XYZ file of C-alpha atoms in Angstrom:
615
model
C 18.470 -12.617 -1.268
C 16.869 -16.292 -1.199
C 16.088 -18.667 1.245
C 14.517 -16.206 4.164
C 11.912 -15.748 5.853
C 10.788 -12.214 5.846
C 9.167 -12.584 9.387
C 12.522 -13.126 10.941
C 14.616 -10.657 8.929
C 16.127 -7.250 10.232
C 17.913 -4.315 9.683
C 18.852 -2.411 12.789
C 19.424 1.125 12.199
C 20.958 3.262 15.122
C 23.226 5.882 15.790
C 27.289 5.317 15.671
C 28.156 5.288 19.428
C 24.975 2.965 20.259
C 25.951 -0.407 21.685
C 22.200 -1.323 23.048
C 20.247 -2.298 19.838
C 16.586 -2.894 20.868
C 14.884 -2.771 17.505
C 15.253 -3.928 13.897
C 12.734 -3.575 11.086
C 11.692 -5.147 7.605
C 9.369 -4.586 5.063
C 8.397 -5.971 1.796
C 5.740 -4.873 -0.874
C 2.153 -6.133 -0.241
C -0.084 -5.702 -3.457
C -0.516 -1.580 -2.855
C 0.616 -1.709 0.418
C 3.079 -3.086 2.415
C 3.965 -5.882 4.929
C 5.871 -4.139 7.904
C 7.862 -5.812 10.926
C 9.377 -4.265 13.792
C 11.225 -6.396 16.112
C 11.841 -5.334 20.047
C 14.176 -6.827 21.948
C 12.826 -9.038 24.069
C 14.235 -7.843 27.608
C 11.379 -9.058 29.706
C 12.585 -12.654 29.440
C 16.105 -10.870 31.105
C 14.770 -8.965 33.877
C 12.182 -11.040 36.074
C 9.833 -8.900 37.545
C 10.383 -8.235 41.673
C 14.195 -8.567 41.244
C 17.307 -7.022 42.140
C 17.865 -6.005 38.551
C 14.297 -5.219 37.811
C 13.926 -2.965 41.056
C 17.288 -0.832 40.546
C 15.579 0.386 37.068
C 12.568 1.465 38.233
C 14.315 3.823 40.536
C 16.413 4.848 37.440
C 13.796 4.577 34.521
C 15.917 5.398 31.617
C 19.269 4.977 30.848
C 20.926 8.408 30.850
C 23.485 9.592 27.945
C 25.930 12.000 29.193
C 29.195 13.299 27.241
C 31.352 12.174 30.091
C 29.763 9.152 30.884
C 26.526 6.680 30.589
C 24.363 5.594 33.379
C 22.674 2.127 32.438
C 19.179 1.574 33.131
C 20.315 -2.317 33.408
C 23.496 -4.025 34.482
C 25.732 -4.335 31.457
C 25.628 -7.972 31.537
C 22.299 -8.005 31.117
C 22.246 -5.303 28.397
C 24.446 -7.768 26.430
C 22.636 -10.938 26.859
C 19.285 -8.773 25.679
C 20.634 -6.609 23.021
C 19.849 -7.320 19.535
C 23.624 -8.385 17.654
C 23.600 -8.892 13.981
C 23.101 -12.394 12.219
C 23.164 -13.616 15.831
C 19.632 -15.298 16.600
C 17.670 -13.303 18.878
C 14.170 -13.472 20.736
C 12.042 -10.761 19.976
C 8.359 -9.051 20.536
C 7.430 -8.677 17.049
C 4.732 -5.606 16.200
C 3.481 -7.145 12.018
C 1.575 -4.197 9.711
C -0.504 -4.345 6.793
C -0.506 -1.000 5.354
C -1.565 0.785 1.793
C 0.002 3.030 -0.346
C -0.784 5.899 1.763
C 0.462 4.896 4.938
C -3.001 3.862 6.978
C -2.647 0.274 8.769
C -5.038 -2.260 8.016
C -4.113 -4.801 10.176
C -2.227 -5.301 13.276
C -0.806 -8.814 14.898
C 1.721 -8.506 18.023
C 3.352 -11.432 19.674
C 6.616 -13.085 20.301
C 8.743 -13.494 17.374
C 12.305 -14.393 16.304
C 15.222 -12.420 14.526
C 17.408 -15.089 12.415
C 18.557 -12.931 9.866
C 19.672 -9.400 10.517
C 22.346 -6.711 9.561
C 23.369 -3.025 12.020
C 23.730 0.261 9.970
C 24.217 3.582 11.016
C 21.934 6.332 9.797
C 24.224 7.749 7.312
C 24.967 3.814 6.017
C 20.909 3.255 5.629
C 20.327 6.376 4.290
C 23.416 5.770 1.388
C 21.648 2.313 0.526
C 18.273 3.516 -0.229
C 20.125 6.090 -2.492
C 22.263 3.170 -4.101
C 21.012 1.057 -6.094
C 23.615 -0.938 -6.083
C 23.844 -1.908 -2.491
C 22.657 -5.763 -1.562
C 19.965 -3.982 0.947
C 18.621 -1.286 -1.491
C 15.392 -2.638 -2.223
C 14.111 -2.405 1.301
C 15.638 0.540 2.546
C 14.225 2.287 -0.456
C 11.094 0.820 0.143
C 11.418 1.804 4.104
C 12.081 5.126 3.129
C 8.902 4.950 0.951
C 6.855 3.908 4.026
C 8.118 6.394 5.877
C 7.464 9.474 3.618
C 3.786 7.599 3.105
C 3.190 7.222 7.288
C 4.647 11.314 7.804
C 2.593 12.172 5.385
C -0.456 10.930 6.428
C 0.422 12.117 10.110
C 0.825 15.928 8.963
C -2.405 15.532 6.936
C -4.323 14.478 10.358
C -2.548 17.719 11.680
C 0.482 16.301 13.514
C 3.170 18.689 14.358
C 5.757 16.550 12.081
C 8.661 17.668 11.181
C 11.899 17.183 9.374
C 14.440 19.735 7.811
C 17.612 18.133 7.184
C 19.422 20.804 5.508
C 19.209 22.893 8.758
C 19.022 20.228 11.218
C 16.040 20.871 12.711
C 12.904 18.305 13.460
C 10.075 18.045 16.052
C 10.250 15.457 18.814
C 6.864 13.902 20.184
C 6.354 16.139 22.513
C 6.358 19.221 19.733
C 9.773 20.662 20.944
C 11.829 21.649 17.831
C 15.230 19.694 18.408
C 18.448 20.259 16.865
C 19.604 16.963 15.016
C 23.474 15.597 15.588
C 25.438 15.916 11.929
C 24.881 12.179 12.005
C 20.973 12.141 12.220
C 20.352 14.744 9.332
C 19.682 12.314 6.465
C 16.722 9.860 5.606
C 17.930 6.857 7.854
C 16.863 8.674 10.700
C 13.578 9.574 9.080
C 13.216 5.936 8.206
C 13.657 5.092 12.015
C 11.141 7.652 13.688
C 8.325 7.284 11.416
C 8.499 2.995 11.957
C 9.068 3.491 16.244
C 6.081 6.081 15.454
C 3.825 3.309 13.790
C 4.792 0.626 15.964
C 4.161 2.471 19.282
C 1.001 4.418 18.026
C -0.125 0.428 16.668
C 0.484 -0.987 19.919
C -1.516 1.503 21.837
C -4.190 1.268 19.838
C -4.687 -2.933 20.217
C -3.954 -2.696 23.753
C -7.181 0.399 23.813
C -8.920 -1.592 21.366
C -8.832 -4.728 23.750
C -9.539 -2.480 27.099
C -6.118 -3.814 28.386
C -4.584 -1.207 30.479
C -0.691 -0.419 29.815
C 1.770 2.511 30.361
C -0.345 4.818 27.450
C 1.977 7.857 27.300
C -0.417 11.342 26.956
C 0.760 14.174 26.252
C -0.952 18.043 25.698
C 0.073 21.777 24.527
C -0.634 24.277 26.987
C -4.034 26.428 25.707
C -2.513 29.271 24.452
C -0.159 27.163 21.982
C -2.477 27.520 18.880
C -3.269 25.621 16.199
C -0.700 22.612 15.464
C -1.227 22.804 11.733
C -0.786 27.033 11.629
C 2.462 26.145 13.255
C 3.511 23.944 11.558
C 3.172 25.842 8.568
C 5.096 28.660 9.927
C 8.329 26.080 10.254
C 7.713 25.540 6.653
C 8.393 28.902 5.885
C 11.388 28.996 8.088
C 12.725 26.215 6.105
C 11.918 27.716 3.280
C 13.908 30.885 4.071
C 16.727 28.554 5.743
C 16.247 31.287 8.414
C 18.293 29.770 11.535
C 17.737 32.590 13.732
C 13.833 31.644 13.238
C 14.280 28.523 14.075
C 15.663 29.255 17.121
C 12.938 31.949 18.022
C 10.459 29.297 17.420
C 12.022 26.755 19.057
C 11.794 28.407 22.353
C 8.167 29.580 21.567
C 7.519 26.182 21.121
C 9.203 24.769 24.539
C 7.103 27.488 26.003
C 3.796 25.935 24.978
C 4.616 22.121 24.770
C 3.819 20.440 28.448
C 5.649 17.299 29.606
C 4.294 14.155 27.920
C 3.486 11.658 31.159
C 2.397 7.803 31.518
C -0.401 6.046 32.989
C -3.018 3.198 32.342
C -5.867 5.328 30.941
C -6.092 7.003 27.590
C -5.980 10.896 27.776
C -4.764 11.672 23.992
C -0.992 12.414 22.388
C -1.306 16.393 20.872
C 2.249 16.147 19.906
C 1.219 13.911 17.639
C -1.884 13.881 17.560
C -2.959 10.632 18.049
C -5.895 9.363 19.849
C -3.471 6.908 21.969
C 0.104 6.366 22.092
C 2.654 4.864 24.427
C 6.000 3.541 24.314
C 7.574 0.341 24.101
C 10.094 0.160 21.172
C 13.509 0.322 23.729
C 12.555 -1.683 26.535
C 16.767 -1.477 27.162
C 16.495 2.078 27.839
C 13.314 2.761 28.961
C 11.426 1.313 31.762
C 8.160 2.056 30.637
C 9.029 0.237 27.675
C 9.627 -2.467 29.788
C 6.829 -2.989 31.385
C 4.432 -2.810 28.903
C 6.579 -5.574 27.458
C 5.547 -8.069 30.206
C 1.926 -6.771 29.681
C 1.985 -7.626 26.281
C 3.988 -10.988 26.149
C 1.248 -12.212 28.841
C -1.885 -11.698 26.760
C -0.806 -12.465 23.638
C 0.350 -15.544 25.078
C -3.344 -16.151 26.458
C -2.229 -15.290 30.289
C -3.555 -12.555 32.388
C -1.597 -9.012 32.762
C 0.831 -8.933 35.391
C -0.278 -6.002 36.316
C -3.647 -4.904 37.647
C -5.090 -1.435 36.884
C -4.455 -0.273 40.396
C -0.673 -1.394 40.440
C -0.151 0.715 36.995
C -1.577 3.340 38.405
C 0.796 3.136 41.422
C 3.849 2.498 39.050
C 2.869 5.502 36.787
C 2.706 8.133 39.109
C 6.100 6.868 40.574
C 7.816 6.896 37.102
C 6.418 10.041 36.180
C 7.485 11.380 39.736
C 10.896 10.471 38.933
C 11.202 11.744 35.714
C 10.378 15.391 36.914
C 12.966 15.207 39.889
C 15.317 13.808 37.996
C 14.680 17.070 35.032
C 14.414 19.340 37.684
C 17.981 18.492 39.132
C 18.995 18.150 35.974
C 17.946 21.637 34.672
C 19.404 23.297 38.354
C 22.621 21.527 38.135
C 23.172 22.159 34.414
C 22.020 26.238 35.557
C 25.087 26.669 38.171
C 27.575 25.119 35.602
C 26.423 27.679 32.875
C 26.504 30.601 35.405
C 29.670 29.600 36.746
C 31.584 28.880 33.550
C 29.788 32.414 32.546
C 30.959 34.993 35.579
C 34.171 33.508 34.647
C 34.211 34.137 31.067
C 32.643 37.960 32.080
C 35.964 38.878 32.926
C 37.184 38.643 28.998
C 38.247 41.710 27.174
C 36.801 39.825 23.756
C 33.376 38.578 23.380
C 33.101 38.267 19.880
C 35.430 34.564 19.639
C 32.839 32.912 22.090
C 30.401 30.661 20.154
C 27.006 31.923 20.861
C 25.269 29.263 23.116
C 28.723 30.298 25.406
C 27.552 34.133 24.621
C 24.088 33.741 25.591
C 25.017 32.746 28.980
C 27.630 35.536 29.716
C 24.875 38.101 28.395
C 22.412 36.462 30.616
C 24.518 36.501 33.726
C 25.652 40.491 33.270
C 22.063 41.289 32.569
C 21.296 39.842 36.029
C 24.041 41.419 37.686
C 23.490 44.623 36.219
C 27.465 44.769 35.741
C 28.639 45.358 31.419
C 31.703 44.584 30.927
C 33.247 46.869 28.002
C 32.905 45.524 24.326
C 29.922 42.903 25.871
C 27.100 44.913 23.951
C 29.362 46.028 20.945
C 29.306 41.757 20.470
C 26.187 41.914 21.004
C 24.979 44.394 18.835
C 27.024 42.698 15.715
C 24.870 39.451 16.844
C 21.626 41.157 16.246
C 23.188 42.400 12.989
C 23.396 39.726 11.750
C 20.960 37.486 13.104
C 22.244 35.611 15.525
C 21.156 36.849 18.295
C 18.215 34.573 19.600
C 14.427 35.278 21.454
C 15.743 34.323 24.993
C 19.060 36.778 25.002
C 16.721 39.484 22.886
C 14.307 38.992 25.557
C 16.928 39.150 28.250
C 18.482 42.881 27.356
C 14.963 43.862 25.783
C 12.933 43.640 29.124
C 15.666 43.094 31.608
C 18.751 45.715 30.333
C 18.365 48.198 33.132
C 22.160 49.301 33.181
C 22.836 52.245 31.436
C 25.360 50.427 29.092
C 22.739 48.446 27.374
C 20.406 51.942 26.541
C 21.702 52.315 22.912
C 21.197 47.865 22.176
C 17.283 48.613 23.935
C 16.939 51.214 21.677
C 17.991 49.013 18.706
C 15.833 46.260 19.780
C 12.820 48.451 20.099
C 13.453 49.183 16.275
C 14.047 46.215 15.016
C 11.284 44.146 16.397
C 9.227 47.873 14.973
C 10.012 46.038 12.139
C 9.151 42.976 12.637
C 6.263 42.695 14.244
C 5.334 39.262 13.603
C 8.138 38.285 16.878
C 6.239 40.410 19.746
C 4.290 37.744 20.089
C 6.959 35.451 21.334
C 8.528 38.432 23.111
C 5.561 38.612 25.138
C 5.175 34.624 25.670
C 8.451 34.653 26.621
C 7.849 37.732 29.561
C 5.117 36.050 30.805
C 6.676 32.845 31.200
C 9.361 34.350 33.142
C 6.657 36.213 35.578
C 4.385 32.573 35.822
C 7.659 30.303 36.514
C 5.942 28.158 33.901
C 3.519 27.400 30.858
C 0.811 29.979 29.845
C -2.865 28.968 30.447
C -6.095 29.992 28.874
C -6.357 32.765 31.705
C -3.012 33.865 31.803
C -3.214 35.334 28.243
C -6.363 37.307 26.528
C -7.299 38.608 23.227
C -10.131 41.241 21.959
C -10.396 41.446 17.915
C -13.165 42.974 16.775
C -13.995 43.767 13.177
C -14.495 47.713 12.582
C -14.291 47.707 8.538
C -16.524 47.174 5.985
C -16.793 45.593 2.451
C -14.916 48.358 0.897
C -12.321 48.848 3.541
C -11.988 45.812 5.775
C -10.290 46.638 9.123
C -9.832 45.113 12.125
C -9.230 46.250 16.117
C -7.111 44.159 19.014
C -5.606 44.088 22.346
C -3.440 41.835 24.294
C -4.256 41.629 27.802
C -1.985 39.295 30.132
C -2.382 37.987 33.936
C 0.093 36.894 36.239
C 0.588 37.718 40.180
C -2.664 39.025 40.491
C -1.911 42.259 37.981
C -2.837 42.904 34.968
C -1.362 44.689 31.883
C -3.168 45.405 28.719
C -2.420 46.861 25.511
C -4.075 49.672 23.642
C -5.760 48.910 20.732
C -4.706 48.586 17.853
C -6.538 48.701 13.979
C -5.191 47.193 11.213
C -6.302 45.875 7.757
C -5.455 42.152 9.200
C -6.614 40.415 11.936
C -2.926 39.453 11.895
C -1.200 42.601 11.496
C -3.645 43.780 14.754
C -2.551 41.263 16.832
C 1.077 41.812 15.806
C 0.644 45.721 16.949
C -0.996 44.958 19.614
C 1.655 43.324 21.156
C 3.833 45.072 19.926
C 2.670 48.000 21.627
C 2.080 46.028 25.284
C 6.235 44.715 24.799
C 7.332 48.205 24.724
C 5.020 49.063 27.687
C 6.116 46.360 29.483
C 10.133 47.110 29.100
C 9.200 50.876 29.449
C 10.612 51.449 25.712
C 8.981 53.630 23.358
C 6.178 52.498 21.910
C 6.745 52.451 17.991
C 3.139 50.459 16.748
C 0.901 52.348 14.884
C -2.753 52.015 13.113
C -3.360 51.704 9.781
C -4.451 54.893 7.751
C -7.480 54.303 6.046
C -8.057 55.334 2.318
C -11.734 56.700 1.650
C -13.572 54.439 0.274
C -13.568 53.808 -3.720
C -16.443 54.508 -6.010
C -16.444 51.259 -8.016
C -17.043 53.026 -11.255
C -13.127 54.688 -10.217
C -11.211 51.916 -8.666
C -7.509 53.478 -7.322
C -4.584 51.277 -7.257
C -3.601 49.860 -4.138
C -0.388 51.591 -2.549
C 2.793 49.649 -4.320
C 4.140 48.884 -0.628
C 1.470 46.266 0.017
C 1.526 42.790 -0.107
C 0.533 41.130 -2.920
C -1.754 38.740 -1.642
C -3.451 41.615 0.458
C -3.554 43.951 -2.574
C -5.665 41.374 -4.771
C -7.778 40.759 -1.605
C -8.511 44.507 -1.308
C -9.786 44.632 -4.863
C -12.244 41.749 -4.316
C -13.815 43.535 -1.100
C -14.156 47.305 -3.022
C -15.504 45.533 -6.096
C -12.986 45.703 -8.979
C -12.901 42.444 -9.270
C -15.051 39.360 -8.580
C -15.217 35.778 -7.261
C -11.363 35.941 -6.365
C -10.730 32.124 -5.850
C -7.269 29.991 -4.372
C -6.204 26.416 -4.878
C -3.423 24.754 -3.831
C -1.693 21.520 -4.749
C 1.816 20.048 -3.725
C 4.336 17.346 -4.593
C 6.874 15.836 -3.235
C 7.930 14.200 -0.111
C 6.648 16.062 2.612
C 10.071 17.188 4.000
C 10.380 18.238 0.733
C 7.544 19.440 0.039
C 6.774 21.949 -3.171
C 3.207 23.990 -3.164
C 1.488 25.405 -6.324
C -1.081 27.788 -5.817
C -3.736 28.946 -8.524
C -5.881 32.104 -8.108
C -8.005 33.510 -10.222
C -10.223 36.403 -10.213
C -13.463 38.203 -12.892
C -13.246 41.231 -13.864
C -15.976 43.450 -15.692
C -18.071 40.588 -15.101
C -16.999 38.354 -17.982
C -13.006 38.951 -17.902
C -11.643 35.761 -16.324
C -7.989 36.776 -14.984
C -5.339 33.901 -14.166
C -2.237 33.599 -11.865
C 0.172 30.727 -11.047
C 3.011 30.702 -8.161
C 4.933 28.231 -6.967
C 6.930 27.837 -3.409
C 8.322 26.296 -0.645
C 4.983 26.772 1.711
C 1.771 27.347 1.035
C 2.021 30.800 1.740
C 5.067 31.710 -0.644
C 3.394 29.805 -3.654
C 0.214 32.055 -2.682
C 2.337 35.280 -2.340
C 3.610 34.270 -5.730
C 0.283 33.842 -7.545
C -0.921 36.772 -5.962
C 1.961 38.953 -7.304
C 1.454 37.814 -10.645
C -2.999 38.379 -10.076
C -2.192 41.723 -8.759
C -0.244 42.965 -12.146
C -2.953 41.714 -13.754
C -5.431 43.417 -11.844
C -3.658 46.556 -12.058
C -2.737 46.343 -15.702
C -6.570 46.360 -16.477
C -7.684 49.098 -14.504
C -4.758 51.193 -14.820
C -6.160 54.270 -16.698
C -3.447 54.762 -19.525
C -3.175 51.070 -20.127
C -5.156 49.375 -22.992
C -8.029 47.410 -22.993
C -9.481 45.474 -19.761
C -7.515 41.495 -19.468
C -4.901 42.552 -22.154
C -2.427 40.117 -20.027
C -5.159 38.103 -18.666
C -4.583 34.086 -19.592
């Protein structure tokens, strides 16, 4: 390409049915770095503040996508005059980046800005061209692509709940829901798209904090019993791992139980989704009237002219928007409720469940649950489902606590077993109870642990209970001992779900060996696992300064863990273990498989000498 200016170039990447572009973006290498541009529409120049146009989208805030039909936040005309078209000049805001190799910014310059040169993909089309090198626009999708793994990267490493499985079609949204992604969104372009709105709206917040200007800041928290971000994000690894799509959909509504509505207003209160210190939005002014607003803000100071907006006037505006919003979710939610339970009482009276596709299945289980009324061959389907793993936490929930006809008796039973089993889910099945008795998110209060160590070096053990709130009662479970604090909290509640749906209670404690004279170490039982094996021989002595590192490469989507452990033995024996996986956990199960045979080969009486195998 010669004869451009990189300042005014553009690629505008969207999906295949969108008409409204609002952004493009460039890059080009900078020493280590890179120099980034994002260019916004600039629809403040459009819609003059005060007027007809501007008033009937406050009252609408968004533009709303429906499959029958879309509701414009702005007149069409208007839409068209703004929208960004390609290699058609355009006015834009224009957010410019210095950033290194590892995706921090360095520098940050915002102002009004032009778009001369410019080309509209889809996501599919970008994502081809950074794959081909053939393609005229290779360079800089590859290199956008590049940025992008760089700026996710150094998001997750802050402890951002980022992430991206394309394979399954899963990612996280800002607000830490897990989302499905349309067939059309599951390849890098979309990556490529996030990460720079990401930068450019995390940037933006940050000069306008920096500079004490108030704007729309969007903040945004997890409700206190959602954990630690990084712990669960870990777990989705795993899930992708496994390609598990029943988990994902577990933890997907375990996660819309703890994520809170994000909300806007002119002070700075924090983004945990993403967890960054300030946020907001303004990369689809079109769409968005927030977006829009801080626009105006923007274009004012930059251009050396007081906000239009005082503090007290966003204030005003923000709790009006956010107002909105909820009404607008909560009809939303109702109306979408009485479809779904009208379509399913119809569909109840069907002789065969099993040709429904399941989000249609969910609702008819749902609805008989209610009604107490089982159709015949409506927990036969239902039972296959579980089988094999389709069956999801809300409609396990549903029969689990909820199943009081007698029809559903043999499927409780079944459940009860299963989640036996699996222990690891109760968790979630609980969550998910006492979200249904709170009409809303868990607090702090609503939800209470006890764990209490009651082991010791040679046989580490540890005690909980589950206690929950709601209504004014109280329900606790008994406790429950295990060699994990984990596996504890798993039994414990474990033990309160069954109480709660007046099942049979099926957790147990952990039987303790005696402890081992070092001088006769016994072989832990075959049935455990392996990283909890080599863990018990470090506490009763048979083997010293047991030690774990980690180290991964890759993108981080992508993302492949090697774990090195390594334990003494007899004092002087050095043993060594390598493992590699998909999560940090499966590359340490793997090392710890290959430690433990170790371990056990050397202290297994009838074998040879201590570290025959040891390397």
């Amino acid at each position: 390409m010669v004869d451009y200016n990189p300042a005014e170039t553009g690629v505008m990447i969207d999906a295949e049915t969108t008409v409204d572009r609002d952004d493009a973006i460039w890059i080009e290498p900078h020493g280590d770095g890179y120099d980034v541009w994002i260019h916004i529409a600039r629809i403040a120049d459009h819609v003059p503040e005060g007027r007809p146009a501007d008033l009937e989208a406050r009252k609408r805030v968004h533009t709303r996508y429906r499959t029958e039909y879309t509701r414009r936040m702005l007149p069409q005309p208007i839409e068209e005059r703004a929208s960004l078209e390609a290699d058609r000049a355009s006015e834009t805001f224009v957010v410019h980046l210095r950033v290194d190799a590892e995706g921090r910014v360095h520098d940050v310059d915002l102002g009004p800005g032009r778009l001369t040169r410019s080309w509209a993909m889809t996501h599919r089309e970008a994502a081809d061209a950074a794959a081909d090198a053939a393609h005229p626009l290779h360079a800089t999708l590859a290199l956008a692509l590049r940025f992008a793994h760089a700026t996710l990267a150094a998001r997750r490493a802050t402890g951002a709940l980022a992430f991206y499985d394309l394979h399954s079609g899963f990612a996280t949204d800002e607000e830490g829901h897990l989302v499905r992604l349309e067939s059309t969104e599951r390849n890098s372009g979309y990556i490529i798209v996030q990460e720079f709105m990401v930068a450019a709206n995390a940037q933006i917040a940050a000069w306008a904090a920096g500079r004490d200007l108030p704007i729309l800041f969007r903040n945004h928290r997890l409700a206190a019993v959602a954990g630690d971000a990084a712990e669960l994000r870990a777990e989705l690894d795993t899930v992708a791992a496994a390609g598990d799509t029943a988990a994902f959909e577990m933890l997907r509504t375990r996660m819309r139980m703890v994520a809170r509505s994000a909300t806007y207003g002119p002070t700075v209160h924090g983004h945990h989704g993403l967890q960054l210190p300030v946020y907001t939005h303004a990369t689809s002014p079109i769409r968005r009237y927030p977006d829009l607003v801080t626009q105006r803000i923007l274009l004012a100071v930059t251009a050396g002219e007081p906000s239009p907006y005082t503090a007290e006037d966003l204030t005003e505006l923000a709790a009006d928007l956010n107002a909105r919003i909820t009404a607008e979710r909560e009809r939303a939610a109702e109306h979408f409720r009485r479809r779904a339970r009208e379509e399913a009482e119809r569909r109840l009276e069907q002789a065969d469940f099993s040709a429904l596709p399941y989000p249609e299945f969910a609702k008819v289980l749902r609805v008989a649950v209610e009604r107490g009324d089982v159709p015949a061959g409506l927990v036969e389907d239902a039972e296959r489902r579980l089988e094999s793993g389709e069956l999801q936490l809300r409609e396990f929930s549903e029969a689990y606590f909820y199943g009081g006809d007698p029809a559903f008796v043999p499927l409780r039973d079944e459940l009860n077993r299963r989640l036996a089993n699996e222990p690891h889910q109760a968790v979630s099945l609980v969550n998910k109870y006492l979200q249904d008795r709170l009409g809303g998110p868990i607090g702090a209060a609503d939800m209470l642990w006890e764990l209490d160590s009651v082991g010791d070096a040679a046989a580490p053990a540890f005690a909980a209970r589950l206690e929950i709130r709601f209504n004014g009662e109280r329900r606790r479970s008994p406790l429950r001992t295990r060699r994990t604090k984990k596996d504890a909290r798993n039994h414990a509640a474990l033990a309160l779900a069954a109480g709660l749906a007046g099942l049979p209670d099926l957790s147990c404690d952990d039987r303790f060996e005696p402890a081992v004279e070092p001088s006769k170490p016994l072989l832990v039982d075959a049935d455990r696992n392996p990283v909890e094996a080599v863990q018990i021989y470090a506490a009763r002595g048979v083997v010293q300064h047991l030690a774990w590192e980690f180290f991964s490469e890759g993108p981080s989507h992508e993302r492949v863990f090697t774990c090195s452990a390594a334990v003494t033995l007899d004092g002087d024996v050095r043993i060594r273990a390598q493992g590699r996986g998909m999560s940090k956990q499966a590359a340490k199960n793997a090392a710890a498989e290959e430690l433990r045979a170790h371990i056990e080969n050397a202290v297994r009486p009838e074998e040879g000498a201590h570290g025959a195998d040891a390397r």
